[in-house]
Amino acid sequence: MRGSHHVVVQNRRVRFEFSVRRNVTIVRGDSATGKTTLMSLIEAYDRLGDASGVEVVCDRRCVAINNANWEAVLAGASSCIVFLDEDVSAAKTPEFARRVRESDNYYVIITREDLPNLPYSVDEIYGIHTSGKYADLRRTYNSFYRIYEPDEPREMGPVETVITEDSNSGHQFVKAVCAADINVTSAYGKSNVRKLLSKHKGQRVLVIADGAAFGPEMGDVHLFAKAHPEVGVYLPESFEWVILDSGVIDGNRIKDILDHTEDFVESGEFFSWERFFTHLLVQETKDTYLRYTKAELNSAYLNGRVLESVLAAMGQVGSLLLRQGEAATERDGPRDRAETSGDASKSGDKE
Amino acid sequence: MLSIVFGDVENAVYHPPTYFDNTYLDEWITDPRTREMIRDVDKSEVVSARAIDSPFLGSISVRELSGGVKTLILMLFDDSGRIFNASSCGDNCAKWICRIAREKDLTINLHHVMDFSSCDGFEAYMINTGRTVKSFEEYLDEALSIEER
């Protein structure tokens, strides 16, 4: 399944209206915001159709699953929007994650749990808020809002430590760009980021991770950053997305894909958009001087216009890293960026 | 005193709202503390032991209270010895958990790191690590080090 799908669910008392555009959407937030009410309306309509008194308007079938029937329902569900309430403990199992990966459904999961087996996006974690009462004063209107707004980290002073989620090309790029006195360290897996944050408590830390799949870690990292204002978090979709967004590959066609990614990602083929962007970048650069591999950074990304474009695409974070790098060069003399990056995957990090 | 255990544990109720629907007593609903919790969290008024006035849903039954408030009521009144999953509660329930834990020894189960930053003088015993934390910051450090969820 691909594309963005608008859903309206209502009865005489309440109306919910929202869109889903990736394979996994998470709904959480305060108690008493209507999550269970939404779920009970979907469940009633799924069971009884129009005779439930509930109206569901969507171009895809909306189905509700529970602990007892989820395997049977998913076996017969295709191109559906599947809803789960927080009592479905199966949602955190590897088996459920496998079924999500192999299916072409979209899933709307009501939960406060991290669900580490599902690589969902930080942009698809929502709360529900009441928008008010409009045309019909007897009906309350509810919509989704993003819990973690995808803005850049607040203005930071000089960074002491950069934590990246793995040691792949993105890490190698950051390590090559950063001044030698910045500790660039890999968490070797996104689930280790929170432990590294605790380890570097008190330092000015910048976390750089792939937002397209960082959802399971976001609750912890957000809480930590809230309690420690010296911590900044930068979550582009992925490093590959940054390169694609920088304009170094092609003009309008790539831009169109990035502007409407949901129309290009087949959910049954790509478990997360992170994998789609990697696939796209590898395909677009093969047989060119910018040939991209995830495991080892092509040194062409560390030179001249390409380097400048990628840093510019990183916005405020790119400027910050560049500023610190230039200050260090002025102080200590130039470094060979290609050499700095090339051995990252072999020799490990500074720690 | 509040005790917190992360992850799957014996004697825990994973989905307290369902347990509540099948075990609650009328007198729990009309207790002044329950009325206050329902007013604060659900923005609703207890009319009687069997009727609640919700500004969003109209006149509703006790079964239509939020999952968070049902879990709080269980924490306050249930004496079965069961441990309730506080991940059924939003952060707007955190202060009530702390308030109940000031009245009685309360053990809660968590499957995510709950935000207790709104609770003044937060203190809890962390069962997974055997350590007592005396502030939200200490709790956060301890909770982030725990693998079980």
Coordinates of C-alpha atoms in Angstrom, one line a residue:
Chain A
M1 CA 0.0 0.0 0.0
R2 CA 1.2 3.5 -0.7
G3 CA -0.1 7.1 -0.5
S4 CA -1.7 9.2 2.1
H5 CA -5.2 8.1 3.3
H6 CA -7.7 10.4 4.9
V7 CA -9.9 8.9 7.6
V8 CA -13.1 10.3 9.0
V9 CA -14.7 8.4 11.9
Q10 CA -17.8 9.8 13.5
N11 CA -21.1 9.3 15.4
R12 CA -23.5 11.9 16.6
R13 CA -21.3 12.9 19.6
V14 CA -17.7 12.8 18.3
R15 CA -15.8 13.1 15.0
F16 CA -12.2 12.1 14.4
E17 CA -10.4 13.2 11.3
F18 CA -6.8 12.4 10.4
S19 CA -4.5 11.1 7.6
V20 CA -2.1 8.2 7.7
R21 CA 0.8 8.1 5.2
R22 CA 3.3 5.5 6.5
N23 CA 3.0 1.8 7.4
V24 CA 3.0 2.6 11.2
T25 CA 1.3 5.4 13.0
I26 CA 1.5 5.6 16.8
V27 CA -1.1 7.4 18.9
R28 CA -0.4 8.2 22.5
G29 CA -0.5 11.2 24.9
D30 CA -2.5 12.2 27.9
S31 CA -5.4 10.1 29.3
A32 CA -8.9 11.1 28.3
T33 CA -8.1 12.5 24.9
G34 CA -10.4 10.1 23.0
K35 CA -8.0 7.2 22.0
T36 CA -10.3 4.5 23.3
T37 CA -13.4 6.2 21.9
L38 CA -11.8 6.3 18.5
M39 CA -10.9 2.6 18.8
S40 CA -14.4 1.6 19.9
L41 CA -16.0 3.4 16.9
I42 CA -13.7 1.7 14.5
E43 CA -14.3 -1.7 16.1
A44 CA -18.1 -1.1 16.1
Y45 CA -18.1 -0.2 12.4
D46 CA -15.8 -3.0 11.5
R47 CA -18.2 -5.5 13.2
L48 CA -21.6 -4.0 12.2
G49 CA -21.0 -1.6 9.3
D50 CA -23.5 1.2 8.8
A51 CA -25.8 -0.6 11.3
S52 CA -23.5 0.4 14.1
G53 CA -24.5 4.0 13.7
V54 CA -20.9 4.9 13.1
E55 CA -19.8 6.5 9.9
V56 CA -16.3 5.8 8.5
V57 CA -15.2 7.6 5.4
C58 CA -11.9 6.3 3.9
D59 CA -10.7 5.0 0.6
R60 CA -9.4 1.9 2.4
R61 CA -11.1 -0.6 4.7
C62 CA -10.5 0.2 8.4
V63 CA -10.2 -2.9 10.6
A64 CA -9.8 -3.4 14.3
I65 CA -7.8 -6.3 15.8
N66 CA -7.5 -7.6 19.3
N67 CA -5.3 -10.1 21.2
A68 CA -7.6 -13.0 20.2
N69 CA -8.0 -12.4 16.5
W70 CA -5.0 -10.5 15.3
E71 CA -3.3 -13.4 13.5
A72 CA -6.5 -14.5 11.7
V73 CA -7.5 -11.0 10.7
L74 CA -4.1 -10.1 9.4
A75 CA -4.0 -13.3 7.4
G76 CA -7.0 -12.0 5.3
A77 CA -6.3 -8.3 5.4
S78 CA -4.7 -6.6 2.4
S79 CA -4.4 -2.8 1.7
C80 CA -6.3 -2.1 4.9
I81 CA -5.8 0.4 7.7
V82 CA -5.5 -1.8 10.8
F83 CA -6.2 -0.3 14.2
L84 CA -4.9 -1.7 17.6
D85 CA -5.8 -0.5 21.0
E86 CA -3.3 -0.5 23.9
D87 CA -4.6 -3.8 25.3
V88 CA -3.1 -5.7 22.3
S89 CA 0.1 -6.9 23.9
A90 CA 0.9 -8.8 20.8
A91 CA 2.0 -5.5 19.2
K92 CA 5.4 -5.7 21.0
T93 CA 6.3 -9.2 19.8
P94 CA 8.7 -10.0 17.0
E95 CA 6.0 -12.0 15.3
F96 CA 3.7 -9.0 15.0
A97 CA 6.6 -7.0 13.6
R98 CA 7.2 -9.7 11.0
R99 CA 3.6 -9.6 10.0
V100 CA 3.7 -5.8 9.7
R101 CA 6.9 -6.0 7.6
E102 CA 5.4 -8.6 5.2
S103 CA 2.0 -7.1 4.8
D104 CA 0.8 -4.2 2.6
N105 CA -1.4 -2.7 5.3
Y106 CA -1.0 0.5 7.3
Y107 CA -1.2 0.2 11.1
V108 CA -2.5 2.7 13.6
I109 CA -1.3 1.6 17.0
I110 CA -2.5 3.1 20.3
T111 CA 0.3 2.7 22.8
R112 CA 2.7 4.4 25.1
E113 CA 5.2 1.6 24.8
D114 CA 8.3 1.9 22.7
L115 CA 7.7 -1.1 20.4
P116 CA 11.4 -1.5 19.5
N117 CA 10.7 -4.2 16.9
L118 CA 8.9 -1.6 14.7
P119 CA 11.0 1.0 13.0
Y120 CA 8.5 3.8 13.0
S121 CA 9.1 7.5 12.3
V122 CA 9.3 10.2 14.9
D123 CA 7.0 12.2 12.6
E124 CA 4.2 9.7 12.9
I125 CA 3.8 9.8 16.6
Y126 CA 0.6 11.6 17.4
G127 CA -1.6 12.8 20.1
I128 CA -5.3 13.6 19.8
H129 CA -6.7 17.0 20.6
T130 CA -10.2 18.5 20.5
S131 CA -10.5 21.1 17.8
G132 CA -13.8 22.3 19.1
K133 CA -17.4 22.2 18.0
Y134 CA -18.2 23.7 14.6
A135 CA -21.3 23.3 12.4
D136 CA -23.0 20.9 14.7
L137 CA -22.7 22.1 18.3
R138 CA -23.6 18.7 19.6
R139 CA -20.5 17.0 18.1
T140 CA -16.9 17.4 19.3
Y141 CA -14.3 17.5 16.6
N142 CA -10.9 15.7 17.2
S143 CA -7.8 15.6 15.1
F144 CA -4.2 14.3 15.4
Y145 CA -1.2 16.5 16.3
R146 CA 2.4 15.6 16.0
I147 CA 3.9 15.1 19.5
Y148 CA 7.5 15.7 18.4
E149 CA 7.6 18.5 15.9
P150 CA 10.3 18.0 13.3
D151 CA 12.1 21.2 13.9
E152 CA 15.9 21.6 14.2
P153 CA 17.5 21.5 17.6
R154 CA 17.4 24.7 19.6
E155 CA 20.3 27.0 19.2
M156 CA 23.3 25.2 20.7
G157 CA 26.7 26.5 21.8
P158 CA 29.8 24.6 20.8
V159 CA 29.3 20.8 20.8
E160 CA 31.5 18.5 22.9
T161 CA 30.1 15.2 21.8
V162 CA 28.1 14.0 18.8
I163 CA 26.3 10.7 19.2
T164 CA 25.3 9.0 16.0
E165 CA 23.2 5.9 16.0
D166 CA 25.6 3.6 14.0
S167 CA 29.0 3.7 12.4
N168 CA 27.9 3.8 8.8
S169 CA 28.4 6.6 6.2
G170 CA 26.4 9.2 8.1
H171 CA 28.7 8.7 11.1
Q172 CA 31.8 8.8 8.9
F173 CA 30.6 12.1 7.3
V174 CA 30.0 13.8 10.7
K175 CA 33.3 12.5 12.0
A176 CA 35.2 13.9 9.0
V177 CA 33.5 17.3 9.2
C178 CA 33.8 17.8 12.9
A179 CA 36.7 19.4 14.6
A180 CA 39.2 17.0 16.1
D181 CA 38.2 18.1 19.6
I182 CA 34.6 17.0 19.2
N183 CA 34.1 13.5 20.4
V184 CA 32.1 11.7 17.7
T185 CA 30.8 8.4 19.0
S186 CA 28.6 5.7 17.6
A187 CA 25.9 4.1 19.7
Y188 CA 26.2 1.0 17.5
G189 CA 22.4 0.7 17.4
K190 CA 19.7 3.2 18.1
S191 CA 18.6 1.5 21.3
N192 CA 22.0 2.4 22.8
V193 CA 21.6 6.1 22.3
R194 CA 19.9 6.6 25.7
K195 CA 22.7 4.8 27.5
L196 CA 25.3 7.0 25.8
L197 CA 23.3 10.1 26.8
S198 CA 23.4 9.0 30.4
K199 CA 27.2 8.4 30.1
H200 CA 27.8 11.8 28.7
K201 CA 25.5 13.6 31.1
G202 CA 26.6 17.2 31.7
Q203 CA 28.3 17.6 28.3
R204 CA 26.9 19.5 25.4
V205 CA 25.8 16.6 23.3
L206 CA 24.2 16.5 19.9
V207 CA 22.3 13.4 18.9
I208 CA 22.1 12.7 15.2
A209 CA 19.8 9.8 14.2
D210 CA 17.5 8.7 11.4
G211 CA 14.1 10.1 12.3
A212 CA 12.4 7.8 9.8
A213 CA 13.0 4.9 12.2
F214 CA 13.9 6.5 15.5
G215 CA 10.3 6.5 16.9
P216 CA 10.9 3.7 19.4
E217 CA 13.7 5.7 21.1
M218 CA 12.1 9.1 20.9
G219 CA 10.2 9.0 24.2
D220 CA 13.3 8.4 26.2
V221 CA 15.5 10.8 24.3
H222 CA 12.9 13.5 24.4
L223 CA 12.5 13.1 28.2
F224 CA 16.3 13.2 28.6
A225 CA 16.7 16.3 26.4
K226 CA 13.8 18.0 28.3
A227 CA 15.6 17.5 31.6
H228 CA 19.0 18.4 30.1
P229 CA 18.8 21.6 28.0
E230 CA 22.5 21.2 27.0
V231 CA 21.4 18.2 24.8
G232 CA 20.3 18.8 21.2
V233 CA 18.6 16.3 18.9
Y234 CA 18.8 16.4 15.1
L235 CA 16.6 13.9 13.3
P236 CA 16.4 14.2 9.6
E237 CA 14.7 11.3 7.9
S238 CA 18.1 9.7 7.4
F239 CA 21.6 10.6 6.2
E240 CA 20.7 9.4 2.7
W241 CA 17.7 11.7 2.8
V242 CA 20.0 14.6 3.6
I243 CA 22.1 13.8 0.5
L244 CA 19.1 13.5 -1.7
D245 CA 17.7 16.7 -0.3
S246 CA 20.9 18.6 -0.9
G247 CA 20.4 18.7 -4.6
V248 CA 23.7 17.1 -5.6
I249 CA 22.0 14.2 -7.4
D250 CA 19.3 15.6 -9.6
G251 CA 16.8 18.4 -9.6
N252 CA 13.1 18.1 -9.9
R253 CA 12.5 14.3 -10.0
I254 CA 14.2 13.7 -6.6
K255 CA 12.5 16.8 -5.1
D256 CA 9.2 15.4 -6.2
I257 CA 9.9 12.1 -4.5
L258 CA 11.0 13.8 -1.3
D259 CA 7.9 16.1 -1.3
H260 CA 5.5 13.2 -1.7
T261 CA 7.5 10.2 -0.5
E262 CA 4.3 8.4 0.6
D263 CA 3.3 8.1 -3.1
F264 CA 6.5 6.2 -3.9
V265 CA 7.1 3.9 -1.0
E266 CA 5.3 0.5 -1.2
S267 CA 4.8 -0.4 2.5
G268 CA 5.1 -4.2 1.7
E269 CA 8.5 -3.6 0.2
F270 CA 10.1 -1.1 2.6
F271 CA 9.7 -1.7 6.3
S272 CA 10.6 2.0 6.9
W273 CA 11.2 5.1 4.7
E274 CA 14.8 5.0 5.9
R275 CA 15.3 1.8 3.8
F276 CA 13.6 3.4 0.9
F277 CA 15.9 6.5 0.9
T278 CA 19.0 4.3 1.1
H279 CA 17.7 2.2 -1.8
L280 CA 16.9 5.3 -3.8
L281 CA 20.3 6.9 -3.2
V282 CA 22.2 3.7 -4.1
Q283 CA 20.2 3.4 -7.3
E284 CA 20.6 7.0 -8.3
T285 CA 24.4 7.1 -7.8
K286 CA 25.5 3.8 -9.1
D287 CA 28.1 4.1 -11.9
T288 CA 28.7 7.7 -11.0
Y289 CA 31.5 9.4 -9.1
L290 CA 29.0 9.8 -6.2
R291 CA 28.4 6.0 -5.9
Y292 CA 26.9 5.5 -2.5
T293 CA 27.3 2.6 -0.1
K294 CA 25.9 2.7 3.4
A295 CA 28.8 0.9 5.0
E296 CA 31.6 3.1 3.8
L297 CA 31.4 6.7 2.8
N298 CA 32.6 7.6 -0.7
S299 CA 35.2 10.4 -0.3
A300 CA 33.5 12.4 -3.1
Y301 CA 31.0 13.5 -0.4
L302 CA 33.8 15.2 1.5
N303 CA 35.0 17.6 -1.1
G304 CA 34.1 20.9 -2.6
R305 CA 30.6 21.7 -3.7
V306 CA 29.2 18.3 -2.7
L307 CA 30.4 18.7 0.9
E308 CA 29.0 22.3 1.0
S309 CA 25.6 21.2 -0.4
V310 CA 25.2 18.3 2.1
L311 CA 26.2 20.6 5.0
A312 CA 23.7 23.2 3.8
A313 CA 21.0 20.6 3.7
M314 CA 21.7 19.9 7.4
G315 CA 20.7 23.4 8.1
Q316 CA 21.6 24.8 11.5
V317 CA 23.4 21.6 12.5
G318 CA 25.6 21.7 9.3
S319 CA 26.5 25.3 10.0
L320 CA 27.3 24.5 13.6
L321 CA 29.6 21.6 12.7
L322 CA 31.3 23.6 10.0
R323 CA 31.9 26.6 12.3
Q324 CA 33.5 24.4 14.9
G325 CA 35.6 22.6 12.2
E326 CA 36.8 25.9 10.7
A327 CA 37.7 27.3 14.1
A328 CA 39.7 24.2 14.8
T329 CA 41.5 24.4 11.4
E330 CA 42.4 28.0 12.1
R331 CA 43.8 26.9 15.5
D332 CA 45.4 23.5 14.7
G333 CA 45.9 23.6 10.9
P334 CA 44.1 21.6 8.2
R335 CA 43.0 17.9 8.5
D336 CA 42.6 15.4 5.7
R337 CA 38.8 14.8 5.7
A338 CA 38.9 11.7 3.5
E339 CA 41.5 10.1 5.7
T340 CA 39.5 10.9 8.8
S341 CA 36.3 9.4 7.5
G342 CA 37.7 6.4 5.6
D343 CA 38.9 4.4 8.6
A344 CA 35.9 5.1 10.8
S345 CA 34.3 1.7 10.2
K346 CA 37.6 -0.2 10.6
S347 CA 39.3 1.5 13.6
G348 CA 36.1 2.3 15.6
D349 CA 35.3 5.5 17.3
K350 CA 37.3 7.7 19.6
E351 CA 35.8 5.9 22.6
Chain B
M1 CA 5.9 5.2 49.2
L2 CA 5.9 4.6 45.4
S3 CA 7.7 1.5 44.0
I4 CA 8.2 1.1 40.3
V5 CA 8.9 -2.1 38.4
F6 CA 9.7 -2.1 34.7
G7 CA 8.9 -4.9 32.3
D8 CA 6.7 -8.0 32.5
V9 CA 6.2 -9.2 36.1
E10 CA 4.1 -11.8 37.8
N11 CA 0.8 -10.7 39.3
A12 CA 0.7 -7.6 37.0
V13 CA -2.5 -6.5 35.2
Y14 CA -1.4 -5.5 31.7
H15 CA -4.6 -3.8 30.8
P16 CA -6.2 -2.3 34.0
P17 CA -9.2 -0.8 32.3
T18 CA -10.6 -4.2 31.5
Y19 CA -9.9 -5.5 35.0
F20 CA -11.6 -2.3 36.3
D21 CA -14.8 -2.9 34.3
N22 CA -15.2 -6.3 35.8
T23 CA -14.3 -5.5 39.4
Y24 CA -15.1 -2.0 40.4
L25 CA -17.5 -1.2 43.3
D26 CA -20.1 1.7 43.3
E27 CA -18.7 3.2 46.4
W28 CA -15.3 3.7 44.7
I29 CA -16.9 6.0 42.2
T30 CA -18.6 8.3 44.7
D31 CA -15.5 8.6 46.9
P32 CA -14.4 12.3 47.0
R33 CA -10.9 11.4 45.8
T34 CA -12.3 9.6 42.8
R35 CA -14.6 12.5 42.0
E36 CA -11.6 14.8 42.1
M37 CA -9.5 12.5 39.8
I38 CA -12.3 12.2 37.3
R39 CA -12.8 16.0 37.3
D40 CA -9.1 16.6 36.7
V41 CA -8.2 13.9 34.2
D42 CA -11.5 13.3 32.4
K43 CA -13.0 16.8 32.8
S44 CA -16.2 15.0 33.9
E45 CA -18.5 15.1 36.9
V46 CA -19.7 12.1 38.8
V47 CA -23.5 12.4 38.9
S48 CA -24.0 9.1 40.8
A49 CA -22.3 5.8 41.3
R50 CA -23.6 4.8 37.8
A51 CA -23.6 8.0 35.8
I52 CA -20.9 10.4 34.7
D53 CA -21.5 13.7 32.9
S54 CA -18.9 14.2 30.2
P55 CA -18.6 17.5 28.3
F56 CA -17.5 15.6 25.2
L57 CA -19.7 12.4 25.3
G58 CA -22.7 13.5 27.3
S59 CA -24.1 11.2 30.0
I60 CA -21.8 8.2 30.1
S61 CA -21.5 5.1 32.2
V62 CA -18.6 4.3 34.5
R63 CA -17.3 1.9 31.9
E64 CA -16.7 4.8 29.5
L65 CA -14.3 6.6 31.8
S66 CA -10.7 6.9 30.5
G67 CA -8.3 4.1 30.8
G68 CA -6.0 6.3 32.8
V69 CA -8.6 7.2 35.4
K70 CA -9.8 3.6 35.7
T71 CA -6.2 2.6 36.5
L72 CA -5.9 5.4 39.1
I73 CA -9.1 4.2 40.8
L74 CA -7.7 0.7 40.9
M75 CA -4.4 1.9 42.4
L76 CA -6.4 3.7 45.1
F77 CA -9.0 1.0 46.0
D78 CA -8.1 -2.5 44.7
D79 CA -6.8 -4.7 47.6
S80 CA -6.2 -7.9 45.6
G81 CA -2.5 -7.4 45.7
R82 CA -2.2 -7.0 42.0
I83 CA 0.2 -4.6 40.3
F84 CA -1.3 -2.3 37.7
N85 CA 0.3 -1.3 34.5
A86 CA 0.7 2.5 34.7
S87 CA 1.6 2.7 31.0
S88 CA -2.2 2.8 30.7
C89 CA -2.0 6.2 32.2
G90 CA -1.0 9.4 30.4
D91 CA 1.4 11.9 31.9
N92 CA -1.6 13.9 33.2
C93 CA -2.1 11.0 35.7
A94 CA 1.5 11.2 37.1
K95 CA 0.7 13.6 39.9
W96 CA -2.2 11.4 41.0
I97 CA 0.0 8.4 41.2
C98 CA 2.4 10.3 43.4
R99 CA -0.6 11.5 45.5
I100 CA -1.9 8.0 46.0
A101 CA 1.6 6.8 46.9
R102 CA 1.7 9.4 49.7
E103 CA -1.4 7.8 51.2
K104 CA -0.3 4.1 50.9
D105 CA 2.5 1.9 49.7
L106 CA 1.9 1.6 46.0
T107 CA 3.7 -0.6 43.5
I108 CA 3.2 0.2 39.8
N109 CA 4.3 -1.6 36.7
L110 CA 5.7 0.4 33.7
H111 CA 6.4 -0.5 30.1
H112 CA 7.7 3.0 29.2
V113 CA 9.4 5.8 31.0
M114 CA 6.6 7.9 32.5
D115 CA 7.2 11.6 32.9
F116 CA 7.0 12.4 36.6
S117 CA 8.6 15.9 36.2
S118 CA 5.3 17.5 37.3
C119 CA 5.5 15.8 40.7
D120 CA 7.1 17.9 43.4
G121 CA 9.4 16.0 45.8
F122 CA 9.3 12.9 43.6
E123 CA 10.7 9.8 45.3
A124 CA 10.4 6.2 44.4
Y125 CA 12.0 2.8 45.0
M126 CA 13.2 1.2 41.7
I127 CA 12.6 -2.5 42.0
N128 CA 14.6 -3.5 39.0
T129 CA 17.8 -1.9 40.4
G130 CA 17.1 -1.9 44.1
R131 CA 17.8 1.8 44.3
T132 CA 15.7 4.6 45.8
V133 CA 15.6 7.8 43.7
K134 CA 14.9 11.1 45.4
S135 CA 14.2 13.3 42.4
F136 CA 12.9 13.2 38.8
E137 CA 16.4 13.5 37.5
E138 CA 17.6 10.5 39.5
Y139 CA 14.5 8.5 38.4
L140 CA 15.3 9.3 34.8
D141 CA 18.9 8.2 35.0
E142 CA 17.8 5.0 36.7
A143 CA 15.0 4.3 34.3
L144 CA 17.1 4.8 31.2
S145 CA 19.6 2.3 32.5
I146 CA 16.9 -0.4 32.8
E147 CA 16.7 -2.9 29.9
E148 CA 13.3 -4.3 30.8
R149 CA 10.3 -2.6 29.3

